[in-house]
């Protein structure tokens, strides 16, 4: 009996490992990795925005840029995570757009906390509108459950 349990556990483990080797598995992993990086980078935002971090002060305009850049990443993450939860097929362009917006947010947030207002802040806020529209179109075209 123990051998069957071990064999079954091993088979399940092999199947789980095999999932990450598919294109969809890799796209899902990219979404999860980006989500982790976003949450790590954005975790001090509330304290910095409230002025509780010594040596870092943001103007109202800088706070608005940071919020908008952060929200664009969060919106894309939410949409992709919902697609994953629903079992829908992910589109590579949507994941690439998420990663590009995260890179812009990362540059923007790092610059703002260092006392600068990088060009990435304005690029992140203008690109998010186009990306969200493109992603919505992609979500409509990929609303059926895909097989991996």
mmCIF file with all atom_site columns, C-alpha atoms in Angstrom:
data_model
loop_
_atom_site.group_PDB
_atom_site.id
_atom_site.type_symbol
_atom_site.label_atom_id
_atom_site.label_alt_id
_atom_site.label_comp_id
_atom_site.label_asym_id
_atom_site.label_entity_id
_atom_site.label_seq_id
_atom_site.pdbx_PDB_ins_code
_atom_site.Cartn_x
_atom_site.Cartn_y
_atom_site.Cartn_z
_atom_site.occupancy
_atom_site.B_iso_or_equiv
_atom_site.pdbx_formal_charge
_atom_site.auth_seq_id
_atom_site.auth_comp_id
_atom_site.auth_asym_id
_atom_site.auth_atom_id
_atom_site.pdbx_PDB_model_num
ATOM 1   C CA . UNK A 1 1   ? 0.000   0.000  0.000   1.00 0.00 ? 1   UNK A CA 1
ATOM 2   C CA . UNK A 1 2   ? 2.828   2.395  0.851   1.00 0.00 ? 2   UNK A CA 1
ATOM 3   C CA . UNK A 1 3   ? 4.409   1.770  -2.541  1.00 0.00 ? 3   UNK A CA 1
ATOM 4   C CA . UNK A 1 4   ? 1.215   2.843  -4.301  1.00 0.00 ? 4   UNK A CA 1
ATOM 5   C CA . UNK A 1 5   ? 1.082   6.046  -2.254  1.00 0.00 ? 5   UNK A CA 1
ATOM 6   C CA . UNK A 1 6   ? 4.738   6.788  -3.005  1.00 0.00 ? 6   UNK A CA 1
ATOM 7   C CA . UNK A 1 7   ? 4.252   6.043  -6.691  1.00 0.00 ? 7   UNK A CA 1
ATOM 8   C CA . UNK A 1 8   ? 1.148   8.230  -6.815  1.00 0.00 ? 8   UNK A CA 1
ATOM 9   C CA . UNK A 1 9   ? 2.911   11.078 -5.041  1.00 0.00 ? 9   UNK A CA 1
ATOM 10  C CA . UNK A 1 10  ? 5.862   10.790 -7.385  1.00 0.00 ? 10  UNK A CA 1
ATOM 11  C CA . UNK A 1 11  ? 3.565   10.801 -10.421 1.00 0.00 ? 11  UNK A CA 1
ATOM 12  C CA . UNK A 1 12  ? 1.778   13.937 -9.189  1.00 0.00 ? 12  UNK A CA 1
ATOM 13  C CA . UNK A 1 13  ? 5.114   15.653 -8.556  1.00 0.00 ? 13  UNK A CA 1
ATOM 14  C CA . UNK A 1 14  ? 6.315   14.771 -12.053 1.00 0.00 ? 14  UNK A CA 1
ATOM 15  C CA . UNK A 1 15  ? 3.108   16.124 -13.563 1.00 0.00 ? 15  UNK A CA 1
ATOM 16  C CA . UNK A 1 16  ? 3.439   19.373 -11.621 1.00 0.00 ? 16  UNK A CA 1
ATOM 17  C CA . UNK A 1 17  ? 7.021   19.808 -12.767 1.00 0.00 ? 17  UNK A CA 1
ATOM 18  C CA . UNK A 1 18  ? 5.977   19.102 -16.345 1.00 0.00 ? 18  UNK A CA 1
ATOM 19  C CA . UNK A 1 19  ? 3.395   21.904 -16.217 1.00 0.00 ? 19  UNK A CA 1
ATOM 20  C CA . UNK A 1 20  ? 6.078   24.530 -15.771 1.00 0.00 ? 20  UNK A CA 1
ATOM 21  C CA . UNK A 1 21  ? 7.723   23.322 -18.967 1.00 0.00 ? 21  UNK A CA 1
ATOM 22  C CA . UNK A 1 22  ? 4.775   24.249 -21.196 1.00 0.00 ? 22  UNK A CA 1
ATOM 23  C CA . UNK A 1 23  ? 4.382   27.669 -22.772 1.00 0.00 ? 23  UNK A CA 1
ATOM 24  C CA . UNK A 1 24  ? 1.340   28.402 -20.607 1.00 0.00 ? 24  UNK A CA 1
ATOM 25  C CA . UNK A 1 25  ? 3.182   27.244 -17.497 1.00 0.00 ? 25  UNK A CA 1
ATOM 26  C CA . UNK A 1 26  ? 6.034   29.605 -18.266 1.00 0.00 ? 26  UNK A CA 1
ATOM 27  C CA . UNK A 1 27  ? 3.666   32.516 -18.885 1.00 0.00 ? 27  UNK A CA 1
ATOM 28  C CA . UNK A 1 28  ? 1.878   31.817 -15.608 1.00 0.00 ? 28  UNK A CA 1
ATOM 29  C CA . UNK A 1 29  ? 5.198   31.636 -13.794 1.00 0.00 ? 29  UNK A CA 1
ATOM 30  C CA . UNK A 1 30  ? 6.193   34.977 -15.333 1.00 0.00 ? 30  UNK A CA 1
ATOM 31  C CA . UNK A 1 31  ? 2.971   36.514 -13.989 1.00 0.00 ? 31  UNK A CA 1
ATOM 32  C CA . UNK A 1 32  ? 3.601   35.061 -10.517 1.00 0.00 ? 32  UNK A CA 1
ATOM 33  C CA . UNK A 1 33  ? 7.222   36.257 -10.531 1.00 0.00 ? 33  UNK A CA 1
ATOM 34  C CA . UNK A 1 34  ? 6.196   39.750 -11.610 1.00 0.00 ? 34  UNK A CA 1
ATOM 35  C CA . UNK A 1 35  ? 3.496   39.832 -8.931  1.00 0.00 ? 35  UNK A CA 1
ATOM 36  C CA . UNK A 1 36  ? 6.035   38.891 -6.266  1.00 0.00 ? 36  UNK A CA 1
ATOM 37  C CA . UNK A 1 37  ? 8.480   41.538 -7.457  1.00 0.00 ? 37  UNK A CA 1
ATOM 38  C CA . UNK A 1 38  ? 5.716   44.164 -7.589  1.00 0.00 ? 38  UNK A CA 1
ATOM 39  C CA . UNK A 1 39  ? 4.511   43.440 -4.062  1.00 0.00 ? 39  UNK A CA 1
ATOM 40  C CA . UNK A 1 40  ? 8.068   43.533 -2.750  1.00 0.00 ? 40  UNK A CA 1
ATOM 41  C CA . UNK A 1 41  ? 8.793   46.868 -4.432  1.00 0.00 ? 41  UNK A CA 1
ATOM 42  C CA . UNK A 1 42  ? 5.443   48.447 -3.563  1.00 0.00 ? 42  UNK A CA 1
ATOM 43  C CA . UNK A 1 43  ? 5.321   47.347 0.089   1.00 0.00 ? 43  UNK A CA 1
ATOM 44  C CA . UNK A 1 44  ? 6.892   50.560 1.494   1.00 0.00 ? 44  UNK A CA 1
ATOM 45  C CA . UNK A 1 45  ? 4.644   52.815 -0.628  1.00 0.00 ? 45  UNK A CA 1
ATOM 46  C CA . UNK A 1 46  ? 2.021   53.567 2.049   1.00 0.00 ? 46  UNK A CA 1
ATOM 47  C CA . UNK A 1 47  ? 4.652   54.649 4.582   1.00 0.00 ? 47  UNK A CA 1
ATOM 48  C CA . UNK A 1 48  ? 6.529   56.764 2.050   1.00 0.00 ? 48  UNK A CA 1
ATOM 49  C CA . UNK A 1 49  ? 3.324   58.373 0.764   1.00 0.00 ? 49  UNK A CA 1
ATOM 50  C CA . UNK A 1 50  ? 2.307   59.196 4.336   1.00 0.00 ? 50  UNK A CA 1
ATOM 51  C CA . UNK A 1 51  ? 5.701   60.804 5.007   1.00 0.00 ? 51  UNK A CA 1
ATOM 52  C CA . UNK A 1 52  ? 6.744   58.287 7.665   1.00 0.00 ? 52  UNK A CA 1
ATOM 53  C CA . UNK A 1 53  ? 10.113  57.501 6.062   1.00 0.00 ? 53  UNK A CA 1
ATOM 54  C CA . UNK A 1 54  ? 12.853  59.962 7.055   1.00 0.00 ? 54  UNK A CA 1
ATOM 55  C CA . UNK A 1 55  ? 14.760  61.490 4.161   1.00 0.00 ? 55  UNK A CA 1
ATOM 56  C CA . UNK A 1 56  ? 12.099  60.733 1.556   1.00 0.00 ? 56  UNK A CA 1
ATOM 57  C CA . UNK A 1 57  ? 9.436   63.292 0.763   1.00 0.00 ? 57  UNK A CA 1
ATOM 58  C CA . UNK A 1 58  ? 7.285   63.325 -2.325  1.00 0.00 ? 58  UNK A CA 1
ATOM 59  C CA . UNK A 1 59  ? 5.324   66.219 -3.760  1.00 0.00 ? 59  UNK A CA 1
ATOM 60  C CA . UNK A 1 60  ? 1.644   65.810 -4.539  1.00 0.00 ? 60  UNK A CA 1
ATOM 61  C CA . UNK A 1 61  ? 2.488   65.483 -8.240  1.00 0.00 ? 61  UNK A CA 1
ATOM 62  C CA . UNK A 1 62  ? 5.081   62.794 -7.566  1.00 0.00 ? 62  UNK A CA 1
ATOM 63  C CA . UNK A 1 63  ? 2.607   60.892 -5.399  1.00 0.00 ? 63  UNK A CA 1
ATOM 64  C CA . UNK A 1 64  ? 0.024   61.041 -8.185  1.00 0.00 ? 64  UNK A CA 1
ATOM 65  C CA . UNK A 1 65  ? 2.562   59.716 -10.716 1.00 0.00 ? 65  UNK A CA 1
ATOM 66  C CA . UNK A 1 66  ? 3.559   56.888 -8.370  1.00 0.00 ? 66  UNK A CA 1
ATOM 67  C CA . UNK A 1 67  ? -0.062  55.937 -7.702  1.00 0.00 ? 67  UNK A CA 1
ATOM 68  C CA . UNK A 1 68  ? -0.932  55.911 -11.387 1.00 0.00 ? 68  UNK A CA 1
ATOM 69  C CA . UNK A 1 69  ? 2.136   53.851 -12.352 1.00 0.00 ? 69  UNK A CA 1
ATOM 70  C CA . UNK A 1 70  ? 1.472   51.428 -9.499  1.00 0.00 ? 70  UNK A CA 1
ATOM 71  C CA . UNK A 1 71  ? -2.212  51.134 -10.357 1.00 0.00 ? 71  UNK A CA 1
ATOM 72  C CA . UNK A 1 72  ? -1.456  50.297 -13.990 1.00 0.00 ? 72  UNK A CA 1
ATOM 73  C CA . UNK A 1 73  ? 0.704   47.355 -12.894 1.00 0.00 ? 73  UNK A CA 1
ATOM 74  C CA . UNK A 1 74  ? -1.857  46.264 -10.316 1.00 0.00 ? 74  UNK A CA 1
ATOM 75  C CA . UNK A 1 75  ? -4.694  46.374 -12.871 1.00 0.00 ? 75  UNK A CA 1
ATOM 76  C CA . UNK A 1 76  ? -2.758  44.206 -15.320 1.00 0.00 ? 76  UNK A CA 1
ATOM 77  C CA . UNK A 1 77  ? -1.741  41.789 -12.570 1.00 0.00 ? 77  UNK A CA 1
ATOM 78  C CA . UNK A 1 78  ? -5.343  41.451 -11.441 1.00 0.00 ? 78  UNK A CA 1
ATOM 79  C CA . UNK A 1 79  ? -6.597  40.781 -14.962 1.00 0.00 ? 79  UNK A CA 1
ATOM 80  C CA . UNK A 1 80  ? -3.926  38.167 -15.659 1.00 0.00 ? 80  UNK A CA 1
ATOM 81  C CA . UNK A 1 81  ? -4.377  36.482 -12.273 1.00 0.00 ? 81  UNK A CA 1
ATOM 82  C CA . UNK A 1 82  ? -8.125  36.277 -12.902 1.00 0.00 ? 82  UNK A CA 1
ATOM 83  C CA . UNK A 1 83  ? -7.428  34.679 -16.285 1.00 0.00 ? 83  UNK A CA 1
ATOM 84  C CA . UNK A 1 84  ? -5.168  32.141 -14.601 1.00 0.00 ? 84  UNK A CA 1
ATOM 85  C CA . UNK A 1 85  ? -7.785  31.394 -11.932 1.00 0.00 ? 85  UNK A CA 1
ATOM 86  C CA . UNK A 1 86  ? -10.433 30.902 -14.635 1.00 0.00 ? 86  UNK A CA 1
ATOM 87  C CA . UNK A 1 87  ? -8.162  28.544 -16.558 1.00 0.00 ? 87  UNK A CA 1
ATOM 88  C CA . UNK A 1 88  ? -8.003  30.802 -19.607 1.00 0.00 ? 88  UNK A CA 1
ATOM 89  C CA . UNK A 1 89  ? -5.087  30.763 -21.997 1.00 0.00 ? 89  UNK A CA 1
ATOM 90  C CA . UNK A 1 90  ? -2.633  33.610 -21.425 1.00 0.00 ? 90  UNK A CA 1
ATOM 91  C CA . UNK A 1 91  ? -1.464  35.738 -24.319 1.00 0.00 ? 91  UNK A CA 1
ATOM 92  C CA . UNK A 1 92  ? 2.271   36.385 -24.511 1.00 0.00 ? 92  UNK A CA 1
ATOM 93  C CA . UNK A 1 93  ? 1.749   40.042 -25.431 1.00 0.00 ? 93  UNK A CA 1
ATOM 94  C CA . UNK A 1 94  ? -0.314  40.651 -22.280 1.00 0.00 ? 94  UNK A CA 1
ATOM 95  C CA . UNK A 1 95  ? 2.429   39.170 -20.088 1.00 0.00 ? 95  UNK A CA 1
ATOM 96  C CA . UNK A 1 96  ? 5.075   41.198 -21.947 1.00 0.00 ? 96  UNK A CA 1
ATOM 97  C CA . UNK A 1 97  ? 2.994   44.352 -21.425 1.00 0.00 ? 97  UNK A CA 1
ATOM 98  C CA . UNK A 1 98  ? 2.772   43.567 -17.710 1.00 0.00 ? 98  UNK A CA 1
ATOM 99  C CA . UNK A 1 99  ? 6.533   43.157 -17.507 1.00 0.00 ? 99  UNK A CA 1
ATOM 100 C CA . UNK A 1 100 ? 7.128   46.396 -19.428 1.00 0.00 ? 100 UNK A CA 1
ATOM 101 C CA . UNK A 1 101 ? 4.767   48.313 -17.146 1.00 0.00 ? 101 UNK A CA 1
ATOM 102 C CA . UNK A 1 102 ? 6.436   46.784 -14.100 1.00 0.00 ? 102 UNK A CA 1
ATOM 103 C CA . UNK A 1 103 ? 9.864   47.853 -15.396 1.00 0.00 ? 103 UNK A CA 1
ATOM 104 C CA . UNK A 1 104 ? 8.564   51.402 -15.906 1.00 0.00 ? 104 UNK A CA 1
ATOM 105 C CA . UNK A 1 105 ? 6.996   51.407 -12.426 1.00 0.00 ? 105 UNK A CA 1
ATOM 106 C CA . UNK A 1 106 ? 10.216  50.100 -10.906 1.00 0.00 ? 106 UNK A CA 1
ATOM 107 C CA . UNK A 1 107 ? 12.277  52.836 -12.561 1.00 0.00 ? 107 UNK A CA 1
ATOM 108 C CA . UNK A 1 108 ? 9.701   55.461 -11.654 1.00 0.00 ? 108 UNK A CA 1
ATOM 109 C CA . UNK A 1 109 ? 9.390   54.432 -8.013  1.00 0.00 ? 109 UNK A CA 1
ATOM 110 C CA . UNK A 1 110 ? 13.149  54.081 -7.522  1.00 0.00 ? 110 UNK A CA 1
ATOM 111 C CA . UNK A 1 111 ? 13.704  57.526 -9.014  1.00 0.00 ? 111 UNK A CA 1
ATOM 112 C CA . UNK A 1 112 ? 10.960  59.146 -6.960  1.00 0.00 ? 112 UNK A CA 1
ATOM 113 C CA . UNK A 1 113 ? 12.290  57.736 -3.702  1.00 0.00 ? 113 UNK A CA 1
ATOM 114 C CA . UNK A 1 114 ? 15.768  58.991 -4.661  1.00 0.00 ? 114 UNK A CA 1
ATOM 115 C CA . UNK A 1 115 ? 14.412  62.508 -5.190  1.00 0.00 ? 115 UNK A CA 1
ATOM 116 C CA . UNK A 1 116 ? 14.084  62.556 -8.993  1.00 0.00 ? 116 UNK A CA 1
ATOM 117 C CA . UNK A 1 117 ? 11.110  62.368 -11.313 1.00 0.00 ? 117 UNK A CA 1
ATOM 118 C CA . UNK A 1 118 ? 12.301  60.042 -14.079 1.00 0.00 ? 118 UNK A CA 1
ATOM 119 C CA . UNK A 1 119 ? 10.823  60.059 -17.567 1.00 0.00 ? 119 UNK A CA 1
ATOM 120 C CA . UNK A 1 120 ? 9.655   56.493 -16.862 1.00 0.00 ? 120 UNK A CA 1
ATOM 121 C CA . UNK A 1 121 ? 6.982   57.958 -14.568 1.00 0.00 ? 121 UNK A CA 1
ATOM 122 C CA . UNK A 1 122 ? 5.257   59.809 -17.376 1.00 0.00 ? 122 UNK A CA 1
ATOM 123 C CA . UNK A 1 123 ? 5.849   56.944 -19.811 1.00 0.00 ? 123 UNK A CA 1
ATOM 124 C CA . UNK A 1 124 ? 4.335   54.463 -17.353 1.00 0.00 ? 124 UNK A CA 1
ATOM 125 C CA . UNK A 1 125 ? 1.189   56.518 -16.952 1.00 0.00 ? 125 UNK A CA 1
ATOM 126 C CA . UNK A 1 126 ? 0.654   57.068 -20.691 1.00 0.00 ? 126 UNK A CA 1
ATOM 127 C CA . UNK A 1 127 ? 1.550   53.491 -21.669 1.00 0.00 ? 127 UNK A CA 1
ATOM 128 C CA . UNK A 1 128 ? -0.826  51.978 -19.125 1.00 0.00 ? 128 UNK A CA 1
ATOM 129 C CA . UNK A 1 129 ? -3.864  53.322 -20.943 1.00 0.00 ? 129 UNK A CA 1
ATOM 130 C CA . UNK A 1 130 ? -2.834  51.743 -24.242 1.00 0.00 ? 130 UNK A CA 1
ATOM 131 C CA . UNK A 1 131 ? -1.770  48.500 -22.568 1.00 0.00 ? 131 UNK A CA 1
ATOM 132 C CA . UNK A 1 132 ? -5.017  48.130 -20.657 1.00 0.00 ? 132 UNK A CA 1
ATOM 133 C CA . UNK A 1 133 ? -7.036  48.634 -23.852 1.00 0.00 ? 133 UNK A CA 1
ATOM 134 C CA . UNK A 1 134 ? -4.896  46.088 -25.711 1.00 0.00 ? 134 UNK A CA 1
ATOM 135 C CA . UNK A 1 135 ? -5.173  43.625 -22.852 1.00 0.00 ? 135 UNK A CA 1
ATOM 136 C CA . UNK A 1 136 ? -8.947  44.012 -22.736 1.00 0.00 ? 136 UNK A CA 1
ATOM 137 C CA . UNK A 1 137 ? -9.106  43.229 -26.450 1.00 0.00 ? 137 UNK A CA 1
ATOM 138 C CA . UNK A 1 138 ? -6.872  40.183 -25.913 1.00 0.00 ? 138 UNK A CA 1
ATOM 139 C CA . UNK A 1 139 ? -9.000  39.014 -22.987 1.00 0.00 ? 139 UNK A CA 1
ATOM 140 C CA . UNK A 1 140 ? -12.086 39.101 -25.162 1.00 0.00 ? 140 UNK A CA 1
ATOM 141 C CA . UNK A 1 141 ? -10.399 37.029 -27.858 1.00 0.00 ? 141 UNK A CA 1
ATOM 142 C CA . UNK A 1 142 ? -9.084  34.487 -25.349 1.00 0.00 ? 142 UNK A CA 1
ATOM 143 C CA . UNK A 1 143 ? -12.137 33.986 -23.210 1.00 0.00 ? 143 UNK A CA 1
ATOM 144 C CA . UNK A 1 144 ? -12.374 30.248 -23.751 1.00 0.00 ? 144 UNK A CA 1
ATOM 145 C CA . UNK A 1 145 ? -10.492 27.752 -21.665 1.00 0.00 ? 145 UNK A CA 1
ATOM 146 C CA . UNK A 1 146 ? -7.303  26.698 -23.380 1.00 0.00 ? 146 UNK A CA 1
ATOM 147 C CA . UNK A 1 147 ? -5.545  23.398 -23.180 1.00 0.00 ? 147 UNK A CA 1
ATOM 148 C CA . UNK A 1 148 ? -1.871  23.266 -22.408 1.00 0.00 ? 148 UNK A CA 1
#
